[in-house]
Coordinates of C-alpha atoms in Angstrom, one line a residue:
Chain A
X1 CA 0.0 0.0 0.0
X2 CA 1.5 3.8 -1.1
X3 CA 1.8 6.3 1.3
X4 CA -1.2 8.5 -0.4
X5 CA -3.5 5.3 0.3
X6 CA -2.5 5.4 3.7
X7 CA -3.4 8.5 4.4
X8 CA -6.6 8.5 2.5
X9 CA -7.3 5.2 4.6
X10 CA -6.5 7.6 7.6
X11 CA -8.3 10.6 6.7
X12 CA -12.2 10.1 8.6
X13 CA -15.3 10.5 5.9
X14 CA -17.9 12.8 7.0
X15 CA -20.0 11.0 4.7
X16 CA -19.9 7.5 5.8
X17 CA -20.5 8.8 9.5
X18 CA -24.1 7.9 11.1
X19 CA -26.0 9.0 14.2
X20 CA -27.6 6.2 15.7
X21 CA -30.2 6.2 18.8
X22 CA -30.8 3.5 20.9
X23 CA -34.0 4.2 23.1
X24 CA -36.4 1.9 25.2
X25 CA -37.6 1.4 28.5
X26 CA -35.7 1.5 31.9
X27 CA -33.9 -2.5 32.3
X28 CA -34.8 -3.0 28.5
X29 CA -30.6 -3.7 27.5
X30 CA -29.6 -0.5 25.9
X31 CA -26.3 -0.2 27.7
X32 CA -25.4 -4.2 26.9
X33 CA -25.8 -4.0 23.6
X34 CA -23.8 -0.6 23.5
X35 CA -21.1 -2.3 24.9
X36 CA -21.6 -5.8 22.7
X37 CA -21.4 -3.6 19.5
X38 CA -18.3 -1.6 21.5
X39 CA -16.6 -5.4 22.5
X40 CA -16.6 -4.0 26.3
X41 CA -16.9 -5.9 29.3
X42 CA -20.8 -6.3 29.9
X43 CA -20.5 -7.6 33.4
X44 CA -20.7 -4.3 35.3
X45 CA -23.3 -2.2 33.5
X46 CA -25.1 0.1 35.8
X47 CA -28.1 1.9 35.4
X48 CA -27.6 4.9 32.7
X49 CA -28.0 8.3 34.1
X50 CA -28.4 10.4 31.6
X51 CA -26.9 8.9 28.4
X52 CA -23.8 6.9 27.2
X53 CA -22.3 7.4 23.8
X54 CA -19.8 5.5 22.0
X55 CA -18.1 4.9 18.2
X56 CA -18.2 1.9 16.7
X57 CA -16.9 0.7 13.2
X58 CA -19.3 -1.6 10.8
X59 CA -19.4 -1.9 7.2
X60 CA -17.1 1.3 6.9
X61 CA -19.4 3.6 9.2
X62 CA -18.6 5.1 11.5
X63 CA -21.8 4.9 14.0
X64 CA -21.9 7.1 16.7
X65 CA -24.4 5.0 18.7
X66 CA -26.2 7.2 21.6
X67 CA -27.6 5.1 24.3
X68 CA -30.3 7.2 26.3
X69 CA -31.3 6.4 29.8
X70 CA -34.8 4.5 29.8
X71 CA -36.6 5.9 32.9
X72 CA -39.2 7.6 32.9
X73 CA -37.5 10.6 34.5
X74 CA -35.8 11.1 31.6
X75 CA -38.1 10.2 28.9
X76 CA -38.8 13.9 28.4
X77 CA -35.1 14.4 27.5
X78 CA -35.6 11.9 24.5
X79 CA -36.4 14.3 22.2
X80 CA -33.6 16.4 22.6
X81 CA -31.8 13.8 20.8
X82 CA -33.8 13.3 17.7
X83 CA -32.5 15.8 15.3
X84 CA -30.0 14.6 12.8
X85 CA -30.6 10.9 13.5
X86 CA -30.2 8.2 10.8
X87 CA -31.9 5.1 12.3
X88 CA -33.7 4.4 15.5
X89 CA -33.1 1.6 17.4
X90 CA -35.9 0.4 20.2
X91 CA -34.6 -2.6 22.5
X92 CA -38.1 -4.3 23.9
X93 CA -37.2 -6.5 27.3
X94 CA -39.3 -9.6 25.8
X95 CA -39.5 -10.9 29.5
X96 CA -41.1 -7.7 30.7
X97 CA -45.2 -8.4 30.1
X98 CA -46.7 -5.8 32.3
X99 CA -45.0 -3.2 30.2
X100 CA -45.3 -4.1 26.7
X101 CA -47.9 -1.7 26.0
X102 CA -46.0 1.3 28.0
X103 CA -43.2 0.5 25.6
X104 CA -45.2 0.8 22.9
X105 CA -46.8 3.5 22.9
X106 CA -43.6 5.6 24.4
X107 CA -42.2 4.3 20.6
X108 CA -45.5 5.4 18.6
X109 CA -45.7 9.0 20.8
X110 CA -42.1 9.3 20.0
X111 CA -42.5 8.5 16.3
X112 CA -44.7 11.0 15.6
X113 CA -42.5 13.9 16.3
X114 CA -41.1 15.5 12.9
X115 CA -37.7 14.8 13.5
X116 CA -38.2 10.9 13.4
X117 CA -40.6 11.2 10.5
X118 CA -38.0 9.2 7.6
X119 CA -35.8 7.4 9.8
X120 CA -35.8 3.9 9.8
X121 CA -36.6 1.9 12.8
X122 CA -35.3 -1.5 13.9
X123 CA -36.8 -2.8 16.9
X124 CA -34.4 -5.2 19.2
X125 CA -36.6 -7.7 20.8
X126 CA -34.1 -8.9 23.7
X127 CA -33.2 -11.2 25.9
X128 CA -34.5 -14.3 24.0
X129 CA -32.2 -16.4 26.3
X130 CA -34.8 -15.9 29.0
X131 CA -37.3 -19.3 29.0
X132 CA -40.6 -16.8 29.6
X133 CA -39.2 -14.2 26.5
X134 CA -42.0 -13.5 24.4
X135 CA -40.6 -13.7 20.6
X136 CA -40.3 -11.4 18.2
X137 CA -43.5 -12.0 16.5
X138 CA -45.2 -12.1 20.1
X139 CA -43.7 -8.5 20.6
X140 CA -44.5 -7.1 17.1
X141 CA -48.2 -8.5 16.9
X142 CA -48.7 -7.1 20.9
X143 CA -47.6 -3.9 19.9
X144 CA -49.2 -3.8 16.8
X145 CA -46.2 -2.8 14.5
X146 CA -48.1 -3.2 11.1
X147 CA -49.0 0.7 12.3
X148 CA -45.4 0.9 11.3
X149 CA -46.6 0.7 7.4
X150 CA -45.4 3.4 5.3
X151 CA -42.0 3.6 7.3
X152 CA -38.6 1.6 6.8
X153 CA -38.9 -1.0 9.5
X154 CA -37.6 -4.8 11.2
X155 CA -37.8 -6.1 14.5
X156 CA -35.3 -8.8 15.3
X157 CA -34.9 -11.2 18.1
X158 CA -31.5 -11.1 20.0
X159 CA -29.6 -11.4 23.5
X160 CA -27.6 -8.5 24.2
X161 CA -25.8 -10.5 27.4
X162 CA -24.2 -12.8 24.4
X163 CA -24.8 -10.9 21.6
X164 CA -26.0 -13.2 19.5
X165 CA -28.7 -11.3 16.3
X166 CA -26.9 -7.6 17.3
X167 CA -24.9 -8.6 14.2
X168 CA -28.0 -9.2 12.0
X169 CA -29.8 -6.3 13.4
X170 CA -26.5 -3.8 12.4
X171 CA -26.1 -5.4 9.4
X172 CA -29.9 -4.2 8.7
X173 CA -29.2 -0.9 10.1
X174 CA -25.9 -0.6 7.9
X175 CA -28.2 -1.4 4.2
X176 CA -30.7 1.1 5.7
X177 CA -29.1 4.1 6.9
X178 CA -31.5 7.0 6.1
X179 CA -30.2 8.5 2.7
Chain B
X1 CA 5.0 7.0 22.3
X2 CA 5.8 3.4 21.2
X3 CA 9.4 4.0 22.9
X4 CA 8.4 5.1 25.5
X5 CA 5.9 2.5 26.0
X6 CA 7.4 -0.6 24.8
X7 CA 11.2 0.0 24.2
X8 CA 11.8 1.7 27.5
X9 CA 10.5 -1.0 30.0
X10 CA 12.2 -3.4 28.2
X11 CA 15.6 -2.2 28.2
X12 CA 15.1 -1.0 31.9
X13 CA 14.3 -4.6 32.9
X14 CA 18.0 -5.3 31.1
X15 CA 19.6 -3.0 32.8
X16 CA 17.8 -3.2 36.4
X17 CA 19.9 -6.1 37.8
X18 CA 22.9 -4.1 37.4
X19 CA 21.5 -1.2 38.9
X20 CA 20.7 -3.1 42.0
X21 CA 23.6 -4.8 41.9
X22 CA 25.9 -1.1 41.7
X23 CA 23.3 0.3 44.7
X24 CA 23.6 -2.9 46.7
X25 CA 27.4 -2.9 46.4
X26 CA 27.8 0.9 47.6
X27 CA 25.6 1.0 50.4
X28 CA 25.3 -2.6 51.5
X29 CA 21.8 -2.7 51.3
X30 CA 19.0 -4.9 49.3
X31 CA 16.5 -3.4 47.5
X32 CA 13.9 -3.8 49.9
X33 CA 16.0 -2.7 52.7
X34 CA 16.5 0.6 50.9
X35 CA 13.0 0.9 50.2
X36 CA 12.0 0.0 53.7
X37 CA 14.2 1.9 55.5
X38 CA 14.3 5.1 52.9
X39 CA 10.7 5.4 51.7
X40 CA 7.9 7.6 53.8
X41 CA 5.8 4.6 55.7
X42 CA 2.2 3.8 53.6
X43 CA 1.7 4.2 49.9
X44 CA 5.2 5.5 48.8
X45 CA 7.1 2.6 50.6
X46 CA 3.9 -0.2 50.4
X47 CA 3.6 0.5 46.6
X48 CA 7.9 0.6 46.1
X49 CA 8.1 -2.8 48.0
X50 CA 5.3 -4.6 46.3
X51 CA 7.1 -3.4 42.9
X52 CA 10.3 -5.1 43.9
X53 CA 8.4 -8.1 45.1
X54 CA 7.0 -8.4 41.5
X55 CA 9.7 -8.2 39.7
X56 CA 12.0 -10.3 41.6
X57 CA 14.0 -13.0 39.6
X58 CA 15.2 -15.2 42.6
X59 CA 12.8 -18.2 42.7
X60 CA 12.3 -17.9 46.5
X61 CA 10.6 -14.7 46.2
X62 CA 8.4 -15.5 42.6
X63 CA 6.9 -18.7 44.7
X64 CA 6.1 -16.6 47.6
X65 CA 4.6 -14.0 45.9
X66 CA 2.8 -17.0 43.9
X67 CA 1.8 -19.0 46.8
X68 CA 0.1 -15.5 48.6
X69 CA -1.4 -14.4 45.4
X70 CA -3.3 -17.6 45.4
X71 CA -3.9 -17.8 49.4
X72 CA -5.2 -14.3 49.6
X73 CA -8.8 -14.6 48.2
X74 CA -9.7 -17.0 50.9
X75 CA -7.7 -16.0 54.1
X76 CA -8.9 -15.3 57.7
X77 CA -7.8 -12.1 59.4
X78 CA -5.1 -14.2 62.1
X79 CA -4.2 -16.2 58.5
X80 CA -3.4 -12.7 56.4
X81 CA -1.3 -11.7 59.9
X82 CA 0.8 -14.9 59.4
X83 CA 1.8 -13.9 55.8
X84 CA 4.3 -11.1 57.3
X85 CA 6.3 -12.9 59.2
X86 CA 6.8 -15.8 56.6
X87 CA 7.9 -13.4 53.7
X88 CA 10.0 -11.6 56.0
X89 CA 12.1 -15.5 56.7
X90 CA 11.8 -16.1 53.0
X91 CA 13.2 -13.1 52.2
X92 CA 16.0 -12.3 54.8
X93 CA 17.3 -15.7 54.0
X94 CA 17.2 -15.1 50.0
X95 CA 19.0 -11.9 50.8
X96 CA 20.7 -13.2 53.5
X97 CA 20.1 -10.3 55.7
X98 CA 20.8 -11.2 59.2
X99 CA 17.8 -10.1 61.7
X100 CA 20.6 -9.0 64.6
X101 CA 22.4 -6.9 62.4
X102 CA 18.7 -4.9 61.0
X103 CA 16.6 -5.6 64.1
X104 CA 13.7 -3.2 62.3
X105 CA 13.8 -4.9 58.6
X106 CA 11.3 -7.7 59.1
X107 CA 8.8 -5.4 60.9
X108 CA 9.2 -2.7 58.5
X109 CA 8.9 -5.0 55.7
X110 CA 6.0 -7.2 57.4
X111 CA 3.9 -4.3 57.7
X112 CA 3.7 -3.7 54.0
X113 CA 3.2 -7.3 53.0
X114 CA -0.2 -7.5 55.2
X115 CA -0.8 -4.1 53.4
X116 CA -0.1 -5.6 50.3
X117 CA -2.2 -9.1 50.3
X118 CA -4.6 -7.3 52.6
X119 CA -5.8 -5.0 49.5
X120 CA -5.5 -8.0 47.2
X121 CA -8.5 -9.6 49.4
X122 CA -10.2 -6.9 49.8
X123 CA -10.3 -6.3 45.6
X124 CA -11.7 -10.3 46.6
X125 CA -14.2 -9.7 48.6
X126 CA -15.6 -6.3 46.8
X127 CA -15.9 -8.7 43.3
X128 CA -17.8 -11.3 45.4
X129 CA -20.3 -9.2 46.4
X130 CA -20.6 -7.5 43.3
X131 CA -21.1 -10.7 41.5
X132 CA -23.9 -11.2 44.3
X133 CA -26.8 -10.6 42.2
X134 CA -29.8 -8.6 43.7
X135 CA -32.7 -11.6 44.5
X136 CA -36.2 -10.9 45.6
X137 CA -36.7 -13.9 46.7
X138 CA -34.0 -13.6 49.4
X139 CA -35.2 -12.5 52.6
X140 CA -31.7 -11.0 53.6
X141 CA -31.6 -9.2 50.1
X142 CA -35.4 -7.9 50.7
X143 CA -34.8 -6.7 54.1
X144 CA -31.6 -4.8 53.0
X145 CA -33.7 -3.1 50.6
X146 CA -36.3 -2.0 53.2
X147 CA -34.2 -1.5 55.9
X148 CA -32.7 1.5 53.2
X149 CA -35.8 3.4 53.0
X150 CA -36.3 3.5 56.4
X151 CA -33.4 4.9 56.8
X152 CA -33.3 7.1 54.3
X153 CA -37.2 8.3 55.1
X154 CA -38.4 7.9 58.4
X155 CA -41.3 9.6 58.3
X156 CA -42.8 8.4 54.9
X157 CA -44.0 4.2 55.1
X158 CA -44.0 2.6 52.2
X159 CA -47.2 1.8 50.9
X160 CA -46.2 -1.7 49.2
X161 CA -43.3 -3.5 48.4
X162 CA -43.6 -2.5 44.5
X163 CA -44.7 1.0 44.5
X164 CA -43.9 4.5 42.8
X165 CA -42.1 5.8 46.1
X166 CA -39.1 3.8 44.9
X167 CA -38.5 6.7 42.6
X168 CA -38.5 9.5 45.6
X169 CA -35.2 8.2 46.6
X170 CA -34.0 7.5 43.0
X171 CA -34.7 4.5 41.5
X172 CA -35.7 3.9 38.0
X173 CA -39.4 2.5 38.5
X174 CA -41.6 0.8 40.8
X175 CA -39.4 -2.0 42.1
X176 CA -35.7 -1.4 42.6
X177 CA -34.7 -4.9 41.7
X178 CA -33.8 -4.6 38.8
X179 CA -31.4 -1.2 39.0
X180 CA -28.2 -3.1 40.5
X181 CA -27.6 -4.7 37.5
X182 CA -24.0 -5.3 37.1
X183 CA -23.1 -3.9 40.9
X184 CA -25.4 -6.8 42.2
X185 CA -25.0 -6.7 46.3
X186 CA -22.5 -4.3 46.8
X187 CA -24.3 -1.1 45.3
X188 CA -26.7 -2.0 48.3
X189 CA -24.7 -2.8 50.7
X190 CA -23.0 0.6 49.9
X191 CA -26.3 2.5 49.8
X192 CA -27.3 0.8 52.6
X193 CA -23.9 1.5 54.7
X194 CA -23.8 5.1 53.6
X195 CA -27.2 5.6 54.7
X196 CA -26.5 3.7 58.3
X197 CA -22.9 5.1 59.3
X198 CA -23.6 8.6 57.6
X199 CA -27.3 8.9 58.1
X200 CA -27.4 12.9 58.5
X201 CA -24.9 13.2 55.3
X202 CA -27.0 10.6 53.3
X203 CA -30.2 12.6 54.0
X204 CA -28.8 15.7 53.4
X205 CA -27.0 14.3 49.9
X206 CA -30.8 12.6 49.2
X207 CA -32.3 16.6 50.2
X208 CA -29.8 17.7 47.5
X209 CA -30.9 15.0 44.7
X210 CA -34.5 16.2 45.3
X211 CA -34.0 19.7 44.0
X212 CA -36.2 20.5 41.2
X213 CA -33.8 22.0 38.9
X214 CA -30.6 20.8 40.5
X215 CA -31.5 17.3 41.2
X216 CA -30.5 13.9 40.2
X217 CA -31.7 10.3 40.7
X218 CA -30.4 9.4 44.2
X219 CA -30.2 5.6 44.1
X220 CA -29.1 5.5 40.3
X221 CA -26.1 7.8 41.5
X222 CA -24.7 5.8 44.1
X223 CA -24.4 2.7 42.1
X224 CA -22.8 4.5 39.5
X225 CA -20.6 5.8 42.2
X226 CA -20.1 1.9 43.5
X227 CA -19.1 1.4 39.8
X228 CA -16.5 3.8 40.1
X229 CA -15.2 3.0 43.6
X230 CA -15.3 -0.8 42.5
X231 CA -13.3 0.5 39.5
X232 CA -10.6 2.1 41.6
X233 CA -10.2 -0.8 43.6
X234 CA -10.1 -3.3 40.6
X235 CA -7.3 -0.9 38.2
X236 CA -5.3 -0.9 41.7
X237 CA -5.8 3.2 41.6
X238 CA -6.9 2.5 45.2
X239 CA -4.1 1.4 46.5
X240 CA -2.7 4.9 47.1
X241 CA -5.8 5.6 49.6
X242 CA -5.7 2.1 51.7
X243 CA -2.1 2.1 51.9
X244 CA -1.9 5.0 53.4
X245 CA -5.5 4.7 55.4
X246 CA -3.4 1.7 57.1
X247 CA -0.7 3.4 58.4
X248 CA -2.5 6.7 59.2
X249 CA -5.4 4.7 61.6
X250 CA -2.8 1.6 62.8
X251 CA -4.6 -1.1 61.2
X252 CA -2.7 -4.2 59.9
X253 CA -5.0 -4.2 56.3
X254 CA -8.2 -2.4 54.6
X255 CA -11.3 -4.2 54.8
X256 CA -14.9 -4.0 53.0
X257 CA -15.8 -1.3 55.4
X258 CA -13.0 0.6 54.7
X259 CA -14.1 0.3 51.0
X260 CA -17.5 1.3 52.4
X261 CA -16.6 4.7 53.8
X262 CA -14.3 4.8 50.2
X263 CA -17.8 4.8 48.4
X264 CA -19.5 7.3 50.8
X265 CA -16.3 10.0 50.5
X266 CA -17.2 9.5 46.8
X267 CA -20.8 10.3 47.0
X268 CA -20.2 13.3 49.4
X269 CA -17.6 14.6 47.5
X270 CA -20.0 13.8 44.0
X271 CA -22.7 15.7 45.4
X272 CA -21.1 18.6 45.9
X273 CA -19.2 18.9 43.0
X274 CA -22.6 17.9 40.8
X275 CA -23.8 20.8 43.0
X276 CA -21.0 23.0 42.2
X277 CA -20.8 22.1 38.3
X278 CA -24.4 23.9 38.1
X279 CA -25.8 21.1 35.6
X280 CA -29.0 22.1 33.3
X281 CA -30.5 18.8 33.8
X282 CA -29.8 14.8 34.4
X283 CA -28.5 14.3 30.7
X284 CA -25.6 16.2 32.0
X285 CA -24.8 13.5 34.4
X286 CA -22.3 11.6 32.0
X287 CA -19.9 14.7 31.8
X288 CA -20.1 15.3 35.3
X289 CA -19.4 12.1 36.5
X290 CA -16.4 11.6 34.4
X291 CA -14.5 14.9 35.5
X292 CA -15.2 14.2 39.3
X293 CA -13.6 10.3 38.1
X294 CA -10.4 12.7 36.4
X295 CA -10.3 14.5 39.4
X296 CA -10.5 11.4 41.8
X297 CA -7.4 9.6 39.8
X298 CA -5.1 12.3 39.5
X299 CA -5.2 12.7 43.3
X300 CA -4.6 9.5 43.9
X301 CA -1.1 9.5 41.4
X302 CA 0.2 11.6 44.8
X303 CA 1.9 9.4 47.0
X304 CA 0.5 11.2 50.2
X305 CA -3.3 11.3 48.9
X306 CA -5.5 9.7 51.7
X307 CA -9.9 10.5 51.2
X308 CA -11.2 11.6 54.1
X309 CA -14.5 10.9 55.3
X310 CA -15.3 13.7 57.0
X311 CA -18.9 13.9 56.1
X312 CA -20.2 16.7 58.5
X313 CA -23.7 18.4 58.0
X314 CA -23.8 22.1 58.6
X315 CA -27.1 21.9 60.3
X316 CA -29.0 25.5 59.1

């Protein structure tokens, strides 16, 4: 490889940069799979106050993922956050019944501010490793998704705590970053 | 950078026999003795002797430190006492250093080897209860939890055992359970010690986090502050405070309550500077929390930092 290579390799692309947000409930596994997609130690996640925010490479982005805290005290703040945003990501904690319909109509309420109004949603039905976890389909029929219509959209099952379908779920993100 | 990080440390450990051997030729003297006998008692000399412990080459000293790496996780209090005098023997006879001609060696010495193995269970016992996961249906656990809001608010019963008050004193939702996450047991136990040993501090701190435009979530705070106290203890960043918390109060070795009053210096000293840092809302929690961390480790690069926990109320 030439030195002029190199440093084009070097030189960051403001093009190929993306903003992603990762929102959901309180407990639902933003921060995990933050630090899956980051390769950090997952062991001693805490509680987010306030927000986390890291880069990570895939598929020659450069995703600067936020991760917002999911209580309800700061639920207000969400919005905040919404300008300049190329995909939504929603993590739904499959084991959590009693408030399926909270999360879902915090996501439709959100998804109806202007901001949001093009950006393509991918829904993260988590931990699947749990043997009550409602599945995907479970989660997108309760929350009746098919509203979704008219809107670039997927929900896919994963489990942040062993990352297994974050990889699926970026690679959809990746092929539909908001143009 | 790379030279200085790679290139350096490798020549230096080259050249390091022959600078002990020059040193120990002029002033008759081991390594350890000069540190023991030339170093300022607690971090400066615990910290210079545990170095020369770890980088020994004789074999004597690399199966000692071996043999009470591997004991220290599990020891009793009279069992960590014992490991002084044994390394002392090992050592004198490696370095043939006769105790009637230095009567103070093996004491000196001793003292910062029950320092030394003393942290190394206490970065044991911190990750044990850590890795205790928060169980509701563990009396002890459930108790623990209840036994905190009573402390923390006397006047106010709670109405259930899943109910909305959770949130007055800063958890996420209606049932705390599920907010120690990756702390498990200890961000209670530290909540719960904070709020027991420091009661008129941890009401006045909880006063603080109620403020409508200043305020922050109580309970989410303080086990992000036991992730950052574990932290210190687990990069060895700690080690400045206990060593020198040992000499300065004449124990043999730290202990979980000493990490304990660690974790409530932190959350004193956070609240204030949260208070002082005149955030707009929670989002700015992040920033906040990661200059207070700044501050926190570049005190504890100087030798002679010890945290105080002098948490006195100025009652208005």
């Amino acid at each position: 490889m030439g030195l002029l290579s190199l440093l084009r390799k070097l030189r960051p692309n403001p093009e190929k940069e993306a903003r992603i947000l990762l929102l959901g409930l309180d407990n639902a596994g933003k921060t995990t799979i933050l630090k899956q997609l980051a390769s950090e130690d997952i062991t001693t996640v805490t509680p987010t106050a306030g927000f986390n925010i890291k880069s990570v490479a895939a598929d020659g982005f450069k995703l600067n993922v936020w991760d917002i805290g999911g209580q309800w005290k700061i639920r207000p703040y969400w919005k905040n956050y919404f300008a300049n945003t190329d995909v939504l990501i929603y993590v739904i904690d499959c084991t959590d019944r009693t408030r399926l319909p909270e999360a879902g109509s915090e996501l439709f309420e959100m998804l109806m501010d202007n901001r949001l109004k093009q950006v393509p949603v991918l829904i993260f039905a988590n931990k699947q490793d749990m043997p009550d976890a409602m599945s995907a389909a479970e989660v997108a029929e309760k929350m009746s998704l098919v509203q979704l219509q008219g809107r670039t959209w997927e929900i896919k099952a994963c489990t942040a705590v062993d990352g297994t379908g974050l990889k699926e779920g970026m690679d959809w993100v990746c092929k539909n970053m908001k143009k | 950078m790379f030279i200085l990080d790679r290139i350096l440390p490798f020549i230096f450990s080259y050249i390091r026999p022959f600078i002990k051997w020059f040193l120990h030729a002029f002033t008759r003297l081991s390594e350890l003795q000069r540190i023991c006998y030339g170093a300022k008692a607690g971090a400066s000399r615990t910290s210079q002797v545990e170095r020369s412990l770890t980088l020994s080459k004789r074999p004597q000293i690399r199966r000692l430190v071996l043999d009470l790496d591997e004991a220290a996780p599990y020891v009793s209090n009279a069992e960590l006492l014992d490991f002084a005098p044994r390394a002392a023997r090992i050592v004198m006879q490696a370095k043939r250093i006769k105790n009637n001609v230095h009567p103070d060696f093996a004491r000196l010495f001793g003292t910062c080897v029950t320092s030394i193995w003393g942290y190394r269970r206490l970065m044991h016992q911190v990750e044990q209860l850590r890795a205790e996961k928060y169980d509701s249906d563990n009396l002890d656990h459930e108790q623990k939890l209840l036994r905190l809001w009573q402390l923390l608010m006397p006047d106010t019963p709670l109405t259930g055992r899943v109910t909305k008050q959770w949130q007055d004193i800063g958890f996420q939702g209606d049932d705390p359970k599920t907010d120690f996450r990756g702390m498990g047991m200890l961000g209670l136990e530290n909540l719960l010690y904070f709020a027991t040993a420091y009661n008129d501090a941890a009401k006045h701190v909880l006063l603080h986090s109620m403020h409508p435009t200043l305020g922050y979530t109580y309970a989410i705070v303080g086990i992000n502050l036991t992730s950052m106290a574990f932290n210190l203890v687990k990069t060895g960043a700690a080690k400045t405070h206990f060593y020198n918390l040992v000499v300065q109060h004449r124990q043999d070795f730290s202990t979980v309550e000493d990490f304990h009053k660690l974790y409530c210096y932190l959350f004193f000293e956070f609240d204030r500077f949260w208070m002082e840092s005149d955030p707009r809302n929670i989002m700015d929690f992040r920033e906040i929390y990661q200059s207070f961390e700044i501050t926190k480790l570049e005190a504890l690069h100087n030798d002679s930092t010890i945290f105080k926990t002098n948490l006195v109320v100025e009652s208005v």
